[in-house]
Structure formats: C-alpha cells, structure tokens
mmCIF file of C-alpha atoms in Angstrom:
data_model
loop_
_atom_site.group_PDB
_atom_site.id
_atom_site.type_symbol
_atom_site.label_atom_id
_atom_site.label_comp_id
_atom_site.label_asym_id
_atom_site.label_seq_id
_atom_site.Cartn_x
_atom_site.Cartn_y
_atom_site.Cartn_z
ATOM 1 C CA MET P 1 -0.029 -0.099 0.000
ATOM 2 C CA PRO P 2 1.722 3.654 -1.022
ATOM 3 C CA SER P 3 2.381 6.013 1.409
ATOM 4 C CA PRO P 4 0.626 9.018 0.766
ATOM 5 C CA SER P 5 2.485 12.524 1.484
ATOM 6 C CA VAL P 6 -0.823 14.081 1.032
ATOM 7 C CA PRO P 7 -4.166 12.413 1.996
ATOM 8 C CA THR P 8 -5.962 12.022 -0.941
ATOM 9 C CA SER P 9 -6.499 9.018 -3.115
ATOM 10 C CA ALA P 10 -7.482 11.336 -6.364
ATOM 11 C CA PRO P 11 -4.672 11.319 -9.256
ATOM 12 C CA LEU P 12 -3.647 15.142 -9.544
ATOM 13 C CA ALA P 13 -5.178 15.727 -12.633
ATOM 14 C CA THR P 14 -8.649 14.856 -11.645
ATOM 15 C CA PRO P 15 -10.547 18.017 -10.488
ATOM 16 C CA ARG P 16 -10.817 18.050 -6.681
ATOM 17 C CA LEU P 17 -14.258 16.737 -5.461
ATOM 18 C CA LYS P 18 -16.984 19.495 -5.051
ATOM 19 C CA LEU P 19 -19.977 19.781 -2.656
ATOM 20 C CA THR P 20 -22.955 21.623 -2.393
ATOM 21 C CA VAL P 21 -25.199 21.230 0.769
ATOM 22 C CA SER P 22 -28.698 21.525 1.650
ATOM 23 C CA PRO P 23 -28.853 25.301 3.542
ATOM 24 C CA ALA P 24 -29.836 23.464 6.750
ATOM 25 C CA ALA P 25 -26.221 21.597 6.296
ATOM 26 C CA GLU P 26 -24.704 24.611 6.013
ATOM 27 C CA ARG P 27 -25.798 26.166 9.051
ATOM 28 C CA SER P 28 -24.744 22.565 10.691
ATOM 29 C CA LEU P 29 -21.342 22.901 9.254
ATOM 30 C CA ARG P 30 -21.061 26.493 10.431
ATOM 31 C CA ALA P 31 -22.016 25.646 13.511
ATOM 32 C CA GLY P 32 -18.853 23.366 14.004
ATOM 33 C CA HIS P 33 -21.109 19.987 13.376
ATOM 34 C CA PRO P 34 -18.600 17.452 11.673
ATOM 35 C CA TRP P 35 -20.987 15.073 9.674
ATOM 36 C CA VAL P 36 -22.554 15.792 6.309
ATOM 37 C CA TYR P 37 -25.343 12.957 5.420
ATOM 38 C CA GLU P 38 -26.181 11.690 2.179
ATOM 39 C CA SER P 39 -29.552 13.105 2.431
ATOM 40 C CA SER P 40 -28.108 17.004 2.796
ATOM 41 C CA VAL P 41 -26.146 16.803 -0.477
ATOM 42 C CA ARG P 42 -27.703 19.042 -3.333
ATOM 43 C CA GLY P 43 -24.951 18.164 -5.842
ATOM 44 C CA GLN P 44 -21.313 17.089 -6.773
ATOM 45 C CA ASN P 45 -19.092 17.519 -9.499
ATOM 46 C CA ARG P 46 -18.060 14.068 -10.030
ATOM 47 C CA PRO P 47 -18.484 10.636 -8.316
ATOM 48 C CA GLY P 48 -16.074 10.341 -5.357
ATOM 49 C CA GLU P 49 -13.849 7.443 -4.021
ATOM 50 C CA ALA P 50 -13.836 6.939 -0.295
ATOM 51 C CA GLY P 51 -11.153 8.708 1.108
ATOM 52 C CA GLU P 52 -11.144 11.439 -1.138
ATOM 53 C CA LEU P 53 -10.670 15.233 0.129
ATOM 54 C CA ALA P 54 -13.855 16.643 -0.699
ATOM 55 C CA VAL P 55 -14.231 20.264 -0.330
ATOM 56 C CA VAL P 56 -17.909 21.811 0.656
ATOM 57 C CA TYR P 57 -18.831 24.834 -0.976
ATOM 58 C CA ASP P 58 -21.871 27.121 0.001
ATOM 59 C CA ARG P 59 -24.435 28.993 -2.440
ATOM 60 C CA ARG P 60 -22.345 31.852 -2.896
ATOM 61 C CA ASN P 61 -19.799 29.499 -3.864
ATOM 62 C CA ARG P 62 -17.370 30.233 -1.069
ATOM 63 C CA PHE P 63 -15.275 27.383 0.717
ATOM 64 C CA LEU P 64 -17.328 26.338 3.714
ATOM 65 C CA ALA P 65 -15.371 22.844 4.830
ATOM 66 C CA VAL P 66 -13.247 19.988 3.590
ATOM 67 C CA GLY P 67 -13.438 16.470 4.530
ATOM 68 C CA LEU P 68 -13.151 12.675 3.850
ATOM 69 C CA TYR P 69 -15.686 11.581 1.693
ATOM 70 C CA ASP P 70 -17.529 7.952 1.956
ATOM 71 C CA PRO P 71 -19.672 6.934 -1.120
ATOM 72 C CA HIS P 72 -20.763 3.773 0.873
ATOM 73 C CA SER P 73 -22.025 5.778 3.895
ATOM 74 C CA PRO P 74 -25.088 7.496 4.638
ATOM 75 C CA LEU P 75 -22.625 9.859 6.564
ATOM 76 C CA ARG P 76 -21.315 10.953 3.358
ATOM 77 C CA LEU P 77 -18.617 13.724 4.541
ATOM 78 C CA ARG P 78 -16.671 13.335 7.795
ATOM 79 C CA VAL P 79 -15.649 16.775 8.088
ATOM 80 C CA LEU P 80 -11.709 17.611 9.036
ATOM 81 C CA HIS P 81 -11.909 21.316 8.659
ATOM 82 C CA ALA P 82 -14.359 24.355 8.358
ATOM 83 C CA GLY P 83 -14.125 27.993 8.078
ATOM 84 C CA SER P 84 -11.175 29.541 6.347
ATOM 85 C CA PRO P 85 -9.599 27.484 3.334
ATOM 86 C CA ALA P 86 -6.704 25.035 4.762
ATOM 87 C CA THR P 87 -3.989 22.879 2.985
ATOM 88 C CA VAL P 88 -4.241 18.929 4.491
ATOM 89 C CA ASP P 89 -0.969 18.189 4.204
ATOM 90 C CA ARG P 90 1.023 15.840 5.942
ATOM 91 C CA ALA P 91 1.997 18.465 8.553
ATOM 92 C CA TRP P 92 -1.236 19.155 8.967
ATOM 93 C CA TRP P 93 -2.102 15.914 10.122
ATOM 94 C CA GLN P 94 1.157 15.991 11.921
ATOM 95 C CA ALA P 95 -0.471 19.014 14.159
ATOM 96 C CA ARG P 96 -3.661 17.705 14.911
ATOM 97 C CA PHE P 97 -1.830 14.524 15.924
ATOM 98 C CA ASP P 98 0.362 16.230 18.334
ATOM 99 C CA ALA P 99 -2.582 18.210 19.653
ATOM 100 C CA ALA P 100 -4.324 14.676 20.828
ATOM 101 C CA LEU P 101 -1.510 13.734 22.461
ATOM 102 C CA LEU P 102 -0.716 16.911 24.361
ATOM 103 C CA ARG P 103 -4.397 16.857 25.515
ATOM 104 C CA ARG P 104 -4.025 13.765 27.257
ATOM 105 C CA ALA P 105 -0.512 14.635 28.786
ATOM 106 C CA GLY P 106 -0.055 14.406 32.254
ATOM 107 C CA LEU P 107 -3.466 12.466 32.818
ATOM 108 C CA PHE P 108 -2.172 9.025 33.225
ATOM 109 C CA GLY P 109 1.075 7.925 35.681
ATOM 110 C CA PRO P 110 2.705 4.772 34.984
ATOM 111 C CA GLU P 111 0.336 2.972 37.000
ATOM 112 C CA THR P 112 -1.826 3.067 33.867
ATOM 113 C CA ASP P 113 -1.249 2.156 30.321
ATOM 114 C CA GLY P 114 -4.626 2.009 29.105
ATOM 115 C CA TYR P 115 -5.971 4.782 27.840
ATOM 116 C CA ARG P 116 -7.648 6.667 24.415
ATOM 117 C CA VAL P 117 -5.338 8.283 22.355
ATOM 118 C CA ILE P 118 -7.480 9.126 19.633
ATOM 119 C CA ASN P 119 -11.080 10.109 20.276
ATOM 120 C CA GLY P 120 -12.195 10.267 16.774
ATOM 121 C CA GLU P 121 -14.197 13.435 15.885
ATOM 122 C CA SER P 122 -13.602 14.901 18.832
ATOM 123 C CA ASP P 123 -9.744 14.745 18.475
ATOM 124 C CA GLY P 124 -10.202 15.883 14.538
ATOM 125 C CA PHE P 125 -9.758 12.295 13.230
ATOM 126 C CA PRO P 126 -13.686 11.727 12.247
ATOM 127 C CA GLY P 127 -14.721 7.762 12.032
ATOM 128 C CA LEU P 128 -11.231 6.643 13.865
ATOM 129 C CA VAL P 129 -10.529 5.599 17.080
ATOM 130 C CA VAL P 130 -7.035 4.633 18.752
ATOM 131 C CA ASP P 131 -6.799 3.108 22.233
ATOM 132 C CA ARG P 132 -3.490 2.235 24.083
ATOM 133 C CA TYR P 133 -2.870 -1.349 26.118
ATOM 134 C CA ALA P 134 0.668 -1.310 27.318
ATOM 135 C CA ASP P 135 2.477 -2.470 24.557
ATOM 136 C CA THR P 136 -0.223 -2.882 22.251
ATOM 137 C CA LEU P 137 -2.282 0.165 19.874
ATOM 138 C CA VAL P 138 -5.900 -0.677 18.983
ATOM 139 C CA LEU P 139 -6.771 0.852 15.801
ATOM 140 C CA LYS P 140 -10.413 1.152 15.127
ATOM 141 C CA LEU P 141 -11.817 2.161 12.079
ATOM 142 C CA TYR P 142 -16.249 3.554 11.330
ATOM 143 C CA SER P 143 -15.766 4.402 7.748
ATOM 144 C CA ALA P 144 -14.028 2.942 4.469
ATOM 145 C CA ALA P 145 -12.651 7.127 3.959
ATOM 146 C CA TRP P 146 -9.746 5.664 6.560
ATOM 147 C CA PHE P 147 -8.489 2.831 4.156
ATOM 148 C CA PRO P 148 -6.437 4.907 1.753
ATOM 149 C CA HIS P 149 -5.016 6.621 4.644
ATOM 150 C CA LEU P 150 -3.589 3.581 6.822
ATOM 151 C CA PRO P 151 -0.084 4.387 5.917
ATOM 152 C CA LEU P 152 -0.392 8.085 6.938
ATOM 153 C CA VAL P 153 -2.054 6.846 10.658
ATOM 154 C CA LEU P 154 0.377 4.302 11.119
ATOM 155 C CA ASP P 155 3.425 6.600 10.366
ATOM 156 C CA LEU P 156 2.020 9.016 13.186
ATOM 157 C CA LEU P 157 1.263 6.408 15.688
ATOM 158 C CA ALA P 158 5.084 4.927 15.170
ATOM 159 C CA GLY P 159 6.548 8.466 15.414
ATOM 160 C CA ALA P 160 5.009 8.772 18.774
ATOM 161 C CA PHE P 161 4.906 5.182 19.584
ATOM 162 C CA PRO P 162 7.807 3.527 18.258
ATOM 163 C CA GLY P 163 7.905 -0.253 18.934
ATOM 164 C CA LEU P 164 4.372 -1.040 19.802
ATOM 165 C CA ARG P 165 2.042 -3.443 17.971
ATOM 166 C CA VAL P 166 -0.912 -1.845 16.150
ATOM 167 C CA VAL P 167 -3.873 -4.077 15.692
ATOM 168 C CA LEU P 168 -6.758 -2.984 12.972
ATOM 169 C CA ARG P 169 -10.236 -3.238 14.503
ATOM 170 C CA LEU P 170 -13.524 -2.540 12.084
ATOM 171 C CA SER P 171 -17.083 -1.511 12.697
ATOM 172 C CA ARG P 172 -18.908 -4.212 11.068
ATOM 173 C CA ASN P 173 -20.522 -2.315 8.228
ATOM 174 C CA ILE P 174 -16.956 -1.934 6.680
ATOM 175 C CA GLY P 175 -15.949 -5.243 6.628
ATOM 176 C CA ALA P 176 -16.833 -6.432 3.262
ATOM 177 C CA LEU P 177 -15.047 -3.130 1.743
ATOM 178 C CA ALA P 178 -11.928 -3.784 4.156
ATOM 179 C CA ALA P 179 -11.662 -7.596 2.786
ATOM 180 C CA GLU P 180 -11.502 -6.425 -0.658
ATOM 181 C CA LEU P 181 -8.319 -4.954 0.107
ATOM 182 C CA GLY P 182 -7.070 -7.604 2.365
ATOM 183 C CA LEU P 183 -7.608 -6.267 5.657
ATOM 184 C CA ALA P 184 -9.499 -7.818 8.434
ATOM 185 C CA ASP P 185 -10.966 -7.019 11.581
ATOM 186 C CA GLY P 186 -8.285 -8.407 14.523
ATOM 187 C CA GLN P 187 -5.239 -8.303 11.967
ATOM 188 C CA THR P 188 -2.346 -7.034 12.914
ATOM 189 C CA LEU P 189 -0.583 -4.290 10.944
ATOM 190 C CA VAL P 190 2.518 -3.793 12.802
ATOM 191 C CA GLY P 191 4.643 -5.947 15.109
ATOM 192 C CA GLU P 192 3.637 -9.785 15.980
ATOM 193 C CA ALA P 193 0.198 -10.688 16.624
ATOM 194 C CA PRO P 194 -0.786 -10.987 20.146
ATOM 195 C CA GLU P 195 -0.997 -14.410 21.730
ATOM 196 C CA GLY P 196 -4.242 -14.453 23.746
ATOM 197 C CA ALA P 197 -5.319 -11.442 25.974
ATOM 198 C CA VAL P 198 -3.153 -8.406 26.596
ATOM 199 C CA VAL P 199 -2.192 -7.193 29.785
ATOM 200 C CA PHE P 200 -2.466 -3.944 30.714
ATOM 201 C CA HIS P 201 -2.607 -1.808 33.874
ATOM 202 C CA GLU P 202 -5.364 0.808 35.129
ATOM 203 C CA SER P 203 -4.679 2.886 38.498
ATOM 204 C CA GLY P 204 -2.088 -0.141 39.229
ATOM 205 C CA ILE P 205 -4.900 -2.934 38.582
ATOM 206 C CA ALA P 206 -4.140 -5.713 36.013
ATOM 207 C CA PHE P 207 -6.837 -6.280 33.360
ATOM 208 C CA GLU P 208 -6.479 -8.506 30.126
ATOM 209 C CA ALA P 209 -7.835 -6.876 26.791
ATOM 210 C CA ASP P 210 -9.327 -8.655 23.932
ATOM 211 C CA VAL P 211 -7.914 -6.735 21.327
ATOM 212 C CA VAL P 212 -8.559 -8.767 18.879
ATOM 213 C CA ARG P 213 -12.281 -10.418 19.387
ATOM 214 C CA GLY P 214 -13.432 -8.379 22.259
ATOM 215 C CA GLN P 215 -16.039 -5.497 22.637
ATOM 216 C CA LYS P 216 -14.660 -2.423 21.243
ATOM 217 C CA THR P 217 -11.516 -2.108 21.201
ATOM 218 C CA GLY P 218 -10.734 -4.935 23.901
ATOM 219 C CA PHE P 219 -11.848 -3.156 27.265
ATOM 220 C CA PHE P 220 -14.523 -0.752 28.435
ATOM 221 C CA LEU P 221 -11.645 2.194 29.479
ATOM 222 C CA ASP P 222 -14.417 4.816 28.956
ATOM 223 C CA GLN P 223 -15.850 4.029 32.510
ATOM 224 C CA ARG P 224 -12.266 4.834 34.373
ATOM 225 C CA GLU P 225 -13.299 7.831 36.210
ATOM 226 C CA ASN P 226 -16.272 5.963 37.703
ATOM 227 C CA ARG P 227 -14.296 3.415 38.312
ATOM 228 C CA ARG P 228 -11.993 5.235 40.719
ATOM 229 C CA ARG P 229 -14.860 6.729 42.355
ATOM 230 C CA VAL P 230 -16.312 3.632 43.241
ATOM 231 C CA ARG P 231 -12.678 2.770 44.684
ATOM 232 C CA ASP P 232 -13.089 5.937 46.993
ATOM 233 C CA LEU P 233 -16.116 5.185 47.974
ATOM 234 C CA ALA P 234 -16.302 1.218 48.556
ATOM 235 C CA ALA P 235 -14.196 0.859 51.960
ATOM 236 C CA GLY P 236 -16.211 -1.528 53.961
ATOM 237 C CA LYS P 237 -19.199 -2.105 51.772
ATOM 238 C CA LYS P 238 -20.863 -5.209 50.153
ATOM 239 C CA VAL P 239 -20.984 -4.296 46.520
ATOM 240 C CA LEU P 240 -23.305 -5.683 43.512
ATOM 241 C CA ASN P 241 -21.561 -5.069 39.951
ATOM 242 C CA ALA P 242 -24.223 -5.695 38.046
ATOM 243 C CA PHE P 243 -23.662 -5.832 34.013
ATOM 244 C CA SER P 244 -20.355 -6.545 35.064
ATOM 245 C CA PHE P 245 -18.518 -7.396 32.043
ATOM 246 C CA SER P 246 -14.806 -8.781 32.957
ATOM 247 C CA GLY P 247 -15.006 -6.825 36.613
ATOM 248 C CA GLY P 248 -13.825 -3.790 36.106
ATOM 249 C CA PHE P 249 -16.028 -1.879 38.778
ATOM 250 C CA SER P 250 -15.493 -5.132 40.640
ATOM 251 C CA LEU P 251 -11.669 -5.273 40.938
ATOM 252 C CA TYR P 252 -11.585 -1.132 41.647
ATOM 253 C CA ALA P 253 -14.351 -2.202 44.891
ATOM 254 C CA ALA P 254 -11.860 -4.653 46.038
ATOM 255 C CA GLN P 255 -8.790 -2.164 45.604
ATOM 256 C CA GLY P 256 -11.020 -0.419 47.745
ATOM 257 C CA ARG P 257 -11.018 -2.535 50.536
ATOM 258 C CA VAL P 258 -15.119 -3.779 50.528
ATOM 259 C CA SER P 259 -15.952 -6.685 52.608
ATOM 260 C CA GLU P 260 -17.444 -8.634 49.660
ATOM 261 C CA VAL P 261 -17.803 -7.879 45.865
ATOM 262 C CA VAL P 262 -20.775 -9.663 43.734
ATOM 263 C CA SER P 263 -20.066 -10.059 39.890
ATOM 264 C CA LEU P 264 -23.488 -10.235 37.850
ATOM 265 C CA ASP P 265 -23.525 -11.114 34.679
ATOM 266 C CA ILE P 266 -25.507 -12.962 31.928
ATOM 267 C CA SER P 267 -22.472 -13.923 29.833
ATOM 268 C CA ARG P 268 -20.445 -16.710 31.233
ATOM 269 C CA HIS P 269 -17.262 -16.025 28.928
ATOM 270 C CA ALA P 270 -17.705 -12.038 31.008
ATOM 271 C CA LEU P 271 -17.742 -13.738 34.197
ATOM 272 C CA ASP P 272 -14.357 -15.813 33.264
ATOM 273 C CA SER P 273 -12.885 -12.603 32.259
ATOM 274 C CA SER P 274 -13.415 -10.998 35.654
ATOM 275 C CA GLU P 275 -12.203 -14.176 37.656
ATOM 276 C CA ARG P 276 -9.026 -13.944 35.260
ATOM 277 C CA ASN P 277 -8.919 -10.436 36.179
ATOM 278 C CA PHE P 278 -8.984 -11.135 39.702
ATOM 279 C CA ALA P 279 -6.161 -13.973 39.538
ATOM 280 C CA LEU P 280 -3.607 -11.340 37.977
ATOM 281 C CA ASN P 281 -3.834 -9.194 41.130
ATOM 282 C CA PRO P 282 -3.277 -11.239 43.796
ATOM 283 C CA ALA P 283 -2.670 -8.197 46.305
ATOM 284 C CA LEU P 284 -6.899 -7.775 45.866
ATOM 285 C CA THR P 285 -7.980 -10.443 48.231
ATOM 286 C CA ALA P 286 -11.655 -9.074 48.742
ATOM 287 C CA PRO P 287 -14.054 -11.750 48.690
ATOM 288 C CA HIS P 288 -15.470 -12.045 45.104
ATOM 289 C CA ARG P 289 -18.323 -14.044 44.028
ATOM 290 C CA ALA P 290 -19.403 -14.494 40.092
ATOM 291 C CA VAL P 291 -23.220 -15.130 40.085
ATOM 292 C CA GLN P 292 -24.680 -15.949 35.906
ATOM 293 C CA ALA P 293 -28.030 -14.655 35.705
ATOM 294 C CA ASP P 294 -30.228 -11.958 33.727
ATOM 295 C CA VAL P 295 -29.772 -9.070 35.678
ATOM 296 C CA PHE P 296 -33.253 -7.825 35.223
ATOM 297 C CA GLU P 297 -34.545 -10.864 36.512
ATOM 298 C CA TRP P 298 -31.875 -11.788 39.196
ATOM 299 C CA LEU P 299 -32.704 -7.812 40.737
ATOM 300 C CA THR P 300 -36.399 -8.742 40.928
ATOM 301 C CA GLU P 301 -36.134 -12.604 42.419
ATOM 302 C CA GLY P 302 -33.572 -11.999 45.035
ATOM 303 C CA ARG P 303 -33.546 -10.733 48.562
ATOM 304 C CA GLU P 304 -29.677 -10.100 49.329
ATOM 305 C CA LEU P 305 -29.041 -6.560 50.376
ATOM 306 C CA PHE P 306 -25.739 -4.940 49.340
ATOM 307 C CA ASP P 307 -24.392 -1.321 50.421
ATOM 308 C CA LEU P 308 -23.456 -0.021 46.996
ATOM 309 C CA VAL P 309 -25.317 -1.114 43.784
ATOM 310 C CA ILE P 310 -23.797 -0.807 40.391
ATOM 311 C CA LEU P 311 -25.853 -0.853 37.581
ATOM 312 C CA ASP P 312 -23.892 -0.415 33.999
ATOM 313 C CA PRO P 313 -25.811 -2.333 31.631
ATOM 314 C CA PRO P 314 -25.323 -2.473 27.688
ATOM 315 C CA SER P 315 -26.539 0.453 25.343
ATOM 316 C CA LEU P 316 -30.622 -0.057 25.814
ATOM 317 C CA ALA P 317 -31.542 2.151 22.449
ATOM 318 C CA ARG P 318 -29.218 1.431 19.655
ATOM 319 C CA ARG P 319 -31.179 3.398 17.904
ATOM 320 C CA GLU P 320 -33.793 6.533 17.873
ATOM 321 C CA SER P 321 -36.737 4.289 18.005
ATOM 322 C CA GLU P 322 -35.857 2.120 20.997
ATOM 323 C CA ARG P 323 -35.210 5.248 22.913
ATOM 324 C CA GLU P 324 -38.365 5.629 25.057
ATOM 325 C CA GLY P 325 -38.307 1.931 25.683
ATOM 326 C CA ALA P 326 -34.714 2.604 27.290
ATOM 327 C CA ILE P 327 -36.275 5.281 29.517
ATOM 328 C CA ARG P 328 -38.700 3.040 30.738
ATOM 329 C CA ALA P 329 -35.951 0.353 31.417
ATOM 330 C CA TYR P 330 -33.458 2.603 32.892
ATOM 331 C CA GLY P 331 -36.035 3.484 35.507
ATOM 332 C CA ARG P 332 -37.094 0.036 36.060
ATOM 333 C CA LEU P 333 -33.311 -1.157 36.549
ATOM 334 C CA ALA P 334 -33.114 1.705 39.253
ATOM 335 C CA ARG P 335 -36.090 0.769 41.006
ATOM 336 C CA ASP P 336 -34.961 -2.617 41.172
ATOM 337 C CA GLY P 337 -31.621 -1.621 42.383
ATOM 338 C CA ILE P 338 -32.813 0.315 45.165
ATOM 339 C CA ARG P 339 -35.016 -2.155 46.715
ATOM 340 C CA ARG P 340 -31.369 -4.117 46.875
ATOM 341 C CA LEU P 341 -30.011 -1.598 49.103
ATOM 342 C CA GLU P 342 -29.297 -1.505 52.483
ATOM 343 C CA ARG P 343 -30.379 1.402 54.874
ATOM 344 C CA GLY P 344 -27.814 4.042 53.996
ATOM 345 C CA GLY P 345 -27.185 2.261 50.882
ATOM 346 C CA LEU P 346 -25.433 3.705 47.541
ATOM 347 C CA LEU P 347 -26.631 3.454 44.072
ATOM 348 C CA LEU P 348 -24.335 3.992 40.939
ATOM 349 C CA SER P 349 -26.309 4.203 38.033
ATOM 350 C CA ALA P 350 -24.829 4.310 34.502
ATOM 351 C CA SER P 351 -25.991 4.974 30.669
ATOM 352 C CA CYS P 352 -24.059 4.381 27.596
ATOM 353 C CA SER P 353 -27.127 4.958 25.572
ATOM 354 C CA ALA P 354 -26.600 7.702 22.762
ATOM 355 C CA HIS P 355 -30.134 8.443 22.075
ATOM 356 C CA VAL P 356 -30.966 9.011 25.193
ATOM 357 C CA SER P 357 -30.081 12.301 26.749
ATOM 358 C CA ALA P 358 -28.152 12.992 30.082
ATOM 359 C CA GLU P 359 -31.166 14.532 31.472
ATOM 360 C CA GLU P 360 -33.234 11.831 30.376
ATOM 361 C CA PHE P 361 -31.522 9.142 31.874
ATOM 362 C CA TRP P 362 -30.818 11.242 35.127
ATOM 363 C CA ASP P 363 -34.675 12.181 35.508
ATOM 364 C CA ALA P 364 -35.931 8.231 35.030
ATOM 365 C CA VAL P 365 -33.168 7.250 38.102
ATOM 366 C CA ARG P 366 -34.561 10.292 40.134
ATOM 367 C CA ALA P 367 -38.361 9.298 39.845
ATOM 368 C CA ALA P 368 -36.946 5.955 40.400
ATOM 369 C CA ALA P 369 -35.535 6.876 43.703
ATOM 370 C CA ASP P 370 -38.740 9.404 44.401
ATOM 371 C CA ARG P 371 -41.181 6.603 43.915
ATOM 372 C CA SER P 372 -39.139 4.393 46.603
ATOM 373 C CA GLY P 373 -40.640 6.071 49.280
ATOM 374 C CA ARG P 374 -36.863 6.537 50.972
ATOM 375 C CA PRO P 375 -35.128 9.695 51.646
ATOM 376 C CA TRP P 376 -32.206 10.055 49.369
ATOM 377 C CA ARG P 377 -29.779 12.940 47.701
ATOM 378 C CA GLU P 378 -27.934 13.089 44.875
ATOM 379 C CA VAL P 379 -24.142 13.005 45.769
ATOM 380 C CA ALA P 380 -22.899 13.562 42.119
ATOM 381 C CA ARG P 381 -23.707 13.016 38.106
ATOM 382 C CA THR P 382 -20.745 12.667 35.741
ATOM 383 C CA ARG P 383 -19.960 12.398 31.932
ATOM 384 C CA HIS P 384 -16.834 11.656 29.905
ATOM 385 C CA ALA P 385 -13.529 10.689 31.038
ATOM 386 C CA PRO P 386 -10.925 13.282 30.045
ATOM 387 C CA ASP P 387 -9.540 11.222 27.195
ATOM 388 C CA HIS P 388 -12.901 10.304 26.174
ATOM 389 C CA HIS P 389 -13.973 13.696 25.675
ATOM 390 C CA ALA P 390 -17.137 14.369 23.413
ATOM 391 C CA SER P 391 -16.839 18.050 21.319
ATOM 392 C CA PHE P 392 -20.429 17.666 19.438
ATOM 393 C CA PRO P 393 -23.860 16.064 20.776
ATOM 394 C CA GLU P 394 -23.899 12.976 19.080
ATOM 395 C CA ALA P 395 -20.548 11.939 20.645
ATOM 396 C CA GLN P 396 -21.749 12.267 23.975
ATOM 397 C CA TYR P 397 -23.273 8.764 24.946
ATOM 398 C CA LEU P 398 -21.975 8.320 28.440
ATOM 399 C CA LYS P 399 -23.426 9.670 31.709
ATOM 400 C CA ALA P 400 -23.741 8.479 35.420
ATOM 401 C CA ILE P 401 -25.388 9.675 38.797
ATOM 402 C CA TYR P 402 -24.938 8.466 41.910
ATOM 403 C CA LEU P 403 -27.753 8.794 44.674
ATOM 404 C CA GLN P 404 -27.136 8.107 48.514
ATOM 405 C CA PHE P 405 -30.424 6.852 50.603
ATOM 406 C CA GLU P 406 -30.575 7.926 54.093
ATOM 407 C CA ASP P 407 -32.430 4.988 55.352
#
C-alpha cells in the first residue's frame, strides 16, 4: 500500500471533489458539526471515491468545509476543517495528532498504561479511534474513508509510540469493503500478533483486554473515572456490580477494601474474564463472587441486600426508535436496584445509550428514587472521562448518577 504524503486518493489530474449541501447542512457546518449526510448533499461535480478530500461550498460558491468523502455510507462526509480554507497535508495531520497527545499529557502516570489516544471526531480524526493497552495500540475504523490513509496513520503512531504493536478493528458495516483490500477485523498491522489477551494496567490494577475479538477495542476504558470513584467510596461495603462484564468495577471495589463484591452478568464468558482479572491481582483479597444470571430477573427475584449497587448495562437504545423503551428500562433498573440497597446504601446508575440524553436518563433514575419512598440525596453526576471528551452532541453518550439513600 503506497504511503501518501498528502491524504488524497484522487490522481493529480482529477479535479477536486466539490459538494454543495442543503441550507440546513450549511448552518450545521458553520456551527461546527462534523458530519454531512447523504440526504443533505444537493450536488457534486463528479463521483467520489472513499477517502477523497471533498470541499463543501456554500450557495455563494465560498469555501465552507473540507472532509473525508465516503460514498458507501449515509454519513457522506466526515468534516476535517471548516471556516477558512486550509492545506490538508502531512504537516497538518501531524499537528492535529500532536494536539490529541498533548490533550492527554499528564492524565496518566506509570500505574495506567491503558487509555484512549485518539477519540474520533472530538480529536479531529472523524471515524477513527486509537486505544492503548500497554505495548499494543488498537486502531478502530468506522468508515472506509480511512483505508487509503492507513499508511499515514501508522506513520503518525510509529513516531509517537515506536515499537508498539498495532491491531486493526473494524466496524461491522465496513468489513466487506476492507476484505477487498486484504484487511480484516483483528488483523495485526504492525508487530507480531498477540498470543491471547493483552495485559495492561489501570490505576495499578492489571486487566486483560481481548484486542482481537473483544467488545469495542477490547475493554471499556471509558468508565475509568467512575471506577476510581467507586474505589474511593467502597471501603467496608458489600458491593453488587450488575452487568459486570470483565469485572472492572469489581476490581476497583476490591482495591477500595470492600467486605465483599458480587459480579453479576448473563455471560459466562464475561464472568470468566472477571475471575481471570482477579487472578492477575493476588493483592486484591476481598471476597469475590461471580453470579451468572439475567440482571433484570435477578434483581426482582432475590432478597440479598448491598451497601453499594452499580448498574452499568450495555446500550439499551441502539437506535432512536428504542429511546422511549430504554428510558423506561433505566427507570425499572433503578427501581429494582434501590430495592436491593441496605439502609444508607449508595446507588450508581450509568448509561452508554447515545439516543437517551443525560437529562432523560438522570430524570428516570431520580423518579425511581422518588417512587421508592426512601429519603435520598444526589451525590454526583458524571459524564465522559478526559481522554474520551465529546465535542458534539451525538458523541455525548456516557452519563452516570450517584444517589445516597438515608434509610
């Protein structure tokens, strides 16, 4: 694959791809939104190829924005720059990459070598994510527009992280297009392929990450700050970690010296991973119990009580049509979680559903607390971790709320 010095796949003799868009899309671009949908494109001077730089002009034929074109996606253009014209060359990309690294400088010490390096649109790399797990970088692509620019991206990563392995992960919708180029999900692009899970550290705790086949890029790095808060709140408590997956909250609770922690998940595979993570950390001696069950059913059927209940389900609304049902489900989960709290217990309820707004989610949890008839107070509300910052509304998916019950 040739290494482009300027990120464009069009021959020099080919005229620049030019788009005109709807008035609503013009307003959106001026406001800083990073996407142009297919339905908003009113005209273009020629067909475009995935990864081409396309320039958007307004109704007066003035430069409006430049971005990566993707003819295979309803999200037709991922904006790189808007406002005045800019030269998108190797130096431009390097400056944007360096800014992403600088944004994270000082966030993580030697006890944490798992974190997000590039967070897509919010770091100026729309449709591209890079996570680090110790000696492994996971590069996840959500658009075929990045395929022509893989050499450029790998060169940027090599300059900042020499010697680190790079594993490619692909969004499902671009797998077939990747295969045409000899690319595959889980493929090692740089270095030797990992033998099994990669072990990394977060706040001094060792975790395994399945970077080849695991969910997201191998681990849920985005909940790190909430895990740290749980650690600081957990001393002496009996803790329930519902939807525990590989036990992130459970290990942090153990680090906080809980009396006992229960990991609850419907997946045996996930629970096995949590037990392997505990085995990686022999200094965490708090009693740990793994329970395989449907969380919704288990919460309603049992009577066991806890001092701290953590509800961190997978997304309950993967599309807008599921939003109302998800809001009801979050309220039901909170209701049943509250019923499992001892007097003076603490509830942590989290959501990663982008289609449910933070206020809708928080209101659903607070309404469940009101209906419980128990006096309560709000301790905290949290959003994205600093390495997962979100610069536009559609990227703002993560939210959590902590409620303290007085009796």
